[in-house]
Tab-separated table of C-alpha atoms in Angstrom:
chain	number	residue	atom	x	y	z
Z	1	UNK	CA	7.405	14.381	11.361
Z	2	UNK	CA	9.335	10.965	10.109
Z	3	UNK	CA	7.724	8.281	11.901
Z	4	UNK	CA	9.202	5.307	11.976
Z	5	UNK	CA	7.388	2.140	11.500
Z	6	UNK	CA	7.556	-1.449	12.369
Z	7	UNK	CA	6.594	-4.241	9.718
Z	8	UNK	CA	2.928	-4.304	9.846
Z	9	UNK	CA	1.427	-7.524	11.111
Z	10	UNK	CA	-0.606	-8.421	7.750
Z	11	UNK	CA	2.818	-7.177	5.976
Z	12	UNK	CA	4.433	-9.674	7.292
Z	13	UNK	CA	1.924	-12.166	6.945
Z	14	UNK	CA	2.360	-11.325	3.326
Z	15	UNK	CA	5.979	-12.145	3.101
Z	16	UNK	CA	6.088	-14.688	4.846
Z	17	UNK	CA	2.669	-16.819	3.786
Z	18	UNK	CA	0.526	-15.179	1.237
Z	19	UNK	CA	3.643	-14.353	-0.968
Z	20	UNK	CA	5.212	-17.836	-1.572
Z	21	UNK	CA	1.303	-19.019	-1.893
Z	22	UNK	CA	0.172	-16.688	-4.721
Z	23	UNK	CA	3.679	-17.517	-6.293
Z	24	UNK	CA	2.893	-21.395	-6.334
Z	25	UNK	CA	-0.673	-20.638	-7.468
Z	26	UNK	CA	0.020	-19.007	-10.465
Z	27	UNK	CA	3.585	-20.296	-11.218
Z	28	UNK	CA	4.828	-16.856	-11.274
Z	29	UNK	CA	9.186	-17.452	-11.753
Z	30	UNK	CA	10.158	-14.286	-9.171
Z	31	UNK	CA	8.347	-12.909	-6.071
Z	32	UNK	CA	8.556	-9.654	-7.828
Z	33	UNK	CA	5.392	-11.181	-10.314
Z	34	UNK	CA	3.460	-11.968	-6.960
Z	35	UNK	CA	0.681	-9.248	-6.696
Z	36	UNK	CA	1.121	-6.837	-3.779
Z	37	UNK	CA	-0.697	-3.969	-2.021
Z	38	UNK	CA	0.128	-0.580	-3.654
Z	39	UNK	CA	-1.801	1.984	-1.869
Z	40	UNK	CA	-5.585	1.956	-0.156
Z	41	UNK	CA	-7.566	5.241	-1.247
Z	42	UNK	CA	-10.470	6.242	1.406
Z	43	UNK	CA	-12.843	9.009	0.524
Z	44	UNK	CA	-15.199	10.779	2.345
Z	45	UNK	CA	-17.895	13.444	-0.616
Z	46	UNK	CA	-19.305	15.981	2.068
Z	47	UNK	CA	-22.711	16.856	0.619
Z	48	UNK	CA	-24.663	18.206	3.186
Z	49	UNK	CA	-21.298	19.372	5.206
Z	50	UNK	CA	-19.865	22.005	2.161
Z	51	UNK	CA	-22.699	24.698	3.366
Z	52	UNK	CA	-21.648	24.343	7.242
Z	53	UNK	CA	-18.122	24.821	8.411
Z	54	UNK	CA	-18.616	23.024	11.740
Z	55	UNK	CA	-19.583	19.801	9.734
Z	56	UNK	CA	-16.600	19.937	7.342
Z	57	UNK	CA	-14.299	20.008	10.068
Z	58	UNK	CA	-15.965	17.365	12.182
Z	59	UNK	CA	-16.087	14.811	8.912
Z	60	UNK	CA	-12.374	15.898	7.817
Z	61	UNK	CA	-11.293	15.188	11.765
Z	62	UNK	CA	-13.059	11.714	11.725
Z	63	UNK	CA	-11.802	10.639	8.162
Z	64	UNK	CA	-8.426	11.537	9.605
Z	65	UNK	CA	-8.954	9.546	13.249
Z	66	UNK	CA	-10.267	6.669	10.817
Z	67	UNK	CA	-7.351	6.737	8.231
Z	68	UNK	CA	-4.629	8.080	10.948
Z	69	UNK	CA	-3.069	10.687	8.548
Z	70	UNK	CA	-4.179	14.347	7.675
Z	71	UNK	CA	-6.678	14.009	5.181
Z	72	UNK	CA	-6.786	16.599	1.573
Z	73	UNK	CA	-9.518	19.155	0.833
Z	74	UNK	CA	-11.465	17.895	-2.493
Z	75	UNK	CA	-12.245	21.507	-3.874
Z	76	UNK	CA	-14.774	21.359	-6.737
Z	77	UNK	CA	-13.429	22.026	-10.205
Z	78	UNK	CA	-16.430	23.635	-11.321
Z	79	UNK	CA	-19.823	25.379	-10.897
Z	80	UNK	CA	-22.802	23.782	-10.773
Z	81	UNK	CA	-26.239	25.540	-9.903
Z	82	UNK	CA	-28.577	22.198	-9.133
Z	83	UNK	CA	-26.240	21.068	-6.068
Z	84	UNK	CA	-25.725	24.674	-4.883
Z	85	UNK	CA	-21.678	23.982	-5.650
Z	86	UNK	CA	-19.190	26.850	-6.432
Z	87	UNK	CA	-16.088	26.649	-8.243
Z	88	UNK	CA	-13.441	26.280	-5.077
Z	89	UNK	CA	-15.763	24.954	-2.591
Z	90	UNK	CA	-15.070	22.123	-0.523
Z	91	UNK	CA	-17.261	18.903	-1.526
Z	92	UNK	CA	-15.070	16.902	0.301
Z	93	UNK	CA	-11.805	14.869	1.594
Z	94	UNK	CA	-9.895	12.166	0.532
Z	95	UNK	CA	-6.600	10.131	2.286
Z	96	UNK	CA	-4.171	7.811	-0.090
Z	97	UNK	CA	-2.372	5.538	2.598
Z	98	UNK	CA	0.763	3.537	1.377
Z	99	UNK	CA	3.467	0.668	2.607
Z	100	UNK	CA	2.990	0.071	6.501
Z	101	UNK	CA	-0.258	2.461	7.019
Z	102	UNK	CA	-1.950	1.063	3.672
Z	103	UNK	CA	-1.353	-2.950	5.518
Z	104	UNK	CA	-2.209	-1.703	9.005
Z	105	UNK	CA	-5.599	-0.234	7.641
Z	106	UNK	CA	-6.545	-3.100	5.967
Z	107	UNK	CA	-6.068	-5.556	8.785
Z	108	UNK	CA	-8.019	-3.255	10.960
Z	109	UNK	CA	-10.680	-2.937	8.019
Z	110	UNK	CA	-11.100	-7.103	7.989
Z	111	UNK	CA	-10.735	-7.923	11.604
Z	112	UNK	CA	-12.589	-5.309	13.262
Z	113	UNK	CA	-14.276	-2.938	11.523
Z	114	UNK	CA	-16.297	-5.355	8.678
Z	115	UNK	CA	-17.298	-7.781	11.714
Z	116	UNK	CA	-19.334	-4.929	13.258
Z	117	UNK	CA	-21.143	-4.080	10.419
Z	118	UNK	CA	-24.853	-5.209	10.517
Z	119	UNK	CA	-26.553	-7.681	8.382
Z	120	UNK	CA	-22.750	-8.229	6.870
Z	121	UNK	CA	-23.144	-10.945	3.368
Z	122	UNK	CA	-19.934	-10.466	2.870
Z	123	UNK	CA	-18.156	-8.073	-0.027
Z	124	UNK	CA	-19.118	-8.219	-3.773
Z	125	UNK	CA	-16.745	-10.369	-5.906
Z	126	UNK	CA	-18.148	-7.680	-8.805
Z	127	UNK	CA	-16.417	-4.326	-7.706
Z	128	UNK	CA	-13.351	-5.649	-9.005
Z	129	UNK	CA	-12.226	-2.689	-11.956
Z	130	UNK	CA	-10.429	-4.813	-14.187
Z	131	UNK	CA	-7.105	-4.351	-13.701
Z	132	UNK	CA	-6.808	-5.897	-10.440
Z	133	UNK	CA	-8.219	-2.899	-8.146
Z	134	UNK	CA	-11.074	-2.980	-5.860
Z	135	UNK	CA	-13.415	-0.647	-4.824
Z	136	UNK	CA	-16.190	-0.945	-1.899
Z	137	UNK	CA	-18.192	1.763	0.003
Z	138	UNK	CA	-18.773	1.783	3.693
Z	139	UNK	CA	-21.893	3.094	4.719
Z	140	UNK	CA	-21.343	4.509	7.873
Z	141	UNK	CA	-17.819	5.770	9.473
Z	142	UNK	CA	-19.100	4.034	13.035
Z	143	UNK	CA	-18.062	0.267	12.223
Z	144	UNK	CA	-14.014	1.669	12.943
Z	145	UNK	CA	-13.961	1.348	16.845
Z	146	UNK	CA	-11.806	4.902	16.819
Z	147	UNK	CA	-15.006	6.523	16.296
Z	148	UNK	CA	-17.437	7.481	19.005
Z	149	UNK	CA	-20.555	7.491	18.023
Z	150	UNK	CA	-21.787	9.778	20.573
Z	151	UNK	CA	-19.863	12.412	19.811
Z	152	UNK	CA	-20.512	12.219	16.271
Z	153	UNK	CA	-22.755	14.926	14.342
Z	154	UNK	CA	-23.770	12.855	11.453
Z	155	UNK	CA	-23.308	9.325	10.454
Z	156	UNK	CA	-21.493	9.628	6.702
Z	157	UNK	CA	-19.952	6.803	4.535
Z	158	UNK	CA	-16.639	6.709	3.029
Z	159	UNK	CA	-15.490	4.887	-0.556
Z	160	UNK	CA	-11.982	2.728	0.214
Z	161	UNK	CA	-10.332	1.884	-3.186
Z	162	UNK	CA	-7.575	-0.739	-2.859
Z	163	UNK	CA	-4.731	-0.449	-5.842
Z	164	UNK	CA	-2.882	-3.584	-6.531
Z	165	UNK	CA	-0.150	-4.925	-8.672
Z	166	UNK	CA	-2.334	-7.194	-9.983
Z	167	UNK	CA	-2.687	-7.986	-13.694
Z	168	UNK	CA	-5.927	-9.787	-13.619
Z	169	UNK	CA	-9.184	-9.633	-11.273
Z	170	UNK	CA	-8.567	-13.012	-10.779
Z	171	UNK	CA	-4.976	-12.375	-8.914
Z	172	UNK	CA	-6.576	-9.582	-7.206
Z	173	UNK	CA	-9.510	-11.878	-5.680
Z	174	UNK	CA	-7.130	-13.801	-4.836
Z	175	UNK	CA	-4.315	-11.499	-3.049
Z	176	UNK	CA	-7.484	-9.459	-0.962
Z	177	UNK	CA	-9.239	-13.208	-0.069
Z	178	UNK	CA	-5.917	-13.848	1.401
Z	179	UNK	CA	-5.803	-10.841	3.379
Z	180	UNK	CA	-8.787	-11.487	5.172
Z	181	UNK	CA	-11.780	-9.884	3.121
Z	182	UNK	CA	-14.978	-11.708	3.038
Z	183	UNK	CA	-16.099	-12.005	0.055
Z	184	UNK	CA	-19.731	-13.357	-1.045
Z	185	UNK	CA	-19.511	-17.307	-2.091
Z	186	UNK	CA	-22.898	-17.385	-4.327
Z	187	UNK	CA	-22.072	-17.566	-8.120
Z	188	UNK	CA	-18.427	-16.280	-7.431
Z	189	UNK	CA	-16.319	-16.620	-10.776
Z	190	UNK	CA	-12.914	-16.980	-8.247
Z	191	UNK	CA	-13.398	-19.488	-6.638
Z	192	UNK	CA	-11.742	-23.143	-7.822
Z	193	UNK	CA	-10.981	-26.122	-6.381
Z	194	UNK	CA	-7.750	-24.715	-5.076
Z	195	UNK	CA	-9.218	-22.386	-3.127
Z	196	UNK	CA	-11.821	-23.982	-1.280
Z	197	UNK	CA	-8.667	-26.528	-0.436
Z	198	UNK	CA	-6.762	-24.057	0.974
């Protein structure tokens, strides 16, 4: 099953442009100190699905059509009576999607599937973790154009995590604004004078 891939488009929009960039911005002395994309995390938690088989299988099939890689069970760790959980029972799927897929997903993400969501403002500048990772949730799995939504069961959401090499927030904001993601302007910390040059 070794696939091989071409140089995603945004990847090579990152070598090529948003690499020497970030490296001038923050006077970093190799390209190896330039943050870069590590991996992009998207999880789908099954509530209402982990009682029926037919819905499990119809979320794990579209978080895979979404993500285009097999998605893994999330089996719960323990028991809990109020939710109706078991230890073992799955409560949901998760993909981790890295180099060329992790790129490819993203562009798609910024150019596609964020323009089609309604009453868009734009991402919060406050999901950032810290330690230069972001996190954002996606209400409903119908903004990516791979999914039909008339042959879909249930509308669900998904949680995309996007790990970085990124020190700082700051880096971070700046690596993901480069990559296309629209991020809200009112009372944003990141942006400088620099920035609204560029």
């Amino acid at each position: 099953m070794s696939q091989t891939l071409t140089n995603a488009r945004l990847k090579q929009r990152y070598l090529d442009e948003i690499q020497p960039a970030l490296i001038e911005r923050f006077g970093y002395t190799t390209p190896m100190m330039a943050p870069k994309l590590v991996k992009v995390t998207l999880n789908m938690g099954l509530g209402e699905a982990k009682q029926d088989n037919k819905q499990f299988a119809a979320a794990v099939e579209q978080l895979a059509t979404i993500a285009g890689q097999k998605p893994n069970t999330r089996l719960a760790r323990k028991s809990i009576a109020q939710f109706k959980v078991r230890e073992g029972m799955p409560v949901g799927a998760s993909v981790t999607l890295r180099r060329e897929r992790a790129y490819e997903f993203i562009d798609r993400l910024t150019s596609v599937a964020l323009p089609r969501v309604r009453d868009f403002r734009g991402l919060k500048f406050t999901s950032f973790d810290g330690r230069g990772n972001y996190s954002m949730g996606i209400k409903e799995q119908t903004i990516f154009p791979e999914i039909d939504y008339d042959a879909i069961d249930a509308v669900r959401g998904l949680d995309v995590t996007i790990t970085t090499t990124a020190k700082t927030d700051a880096e971070a904001y700046a690596l993901l604004e480069a990559f296309g993601f629209p991020f809200t302007k009112d009372g944003n910390p990141y942006i400088t004078a620099e920035t609204t040059e560029a």
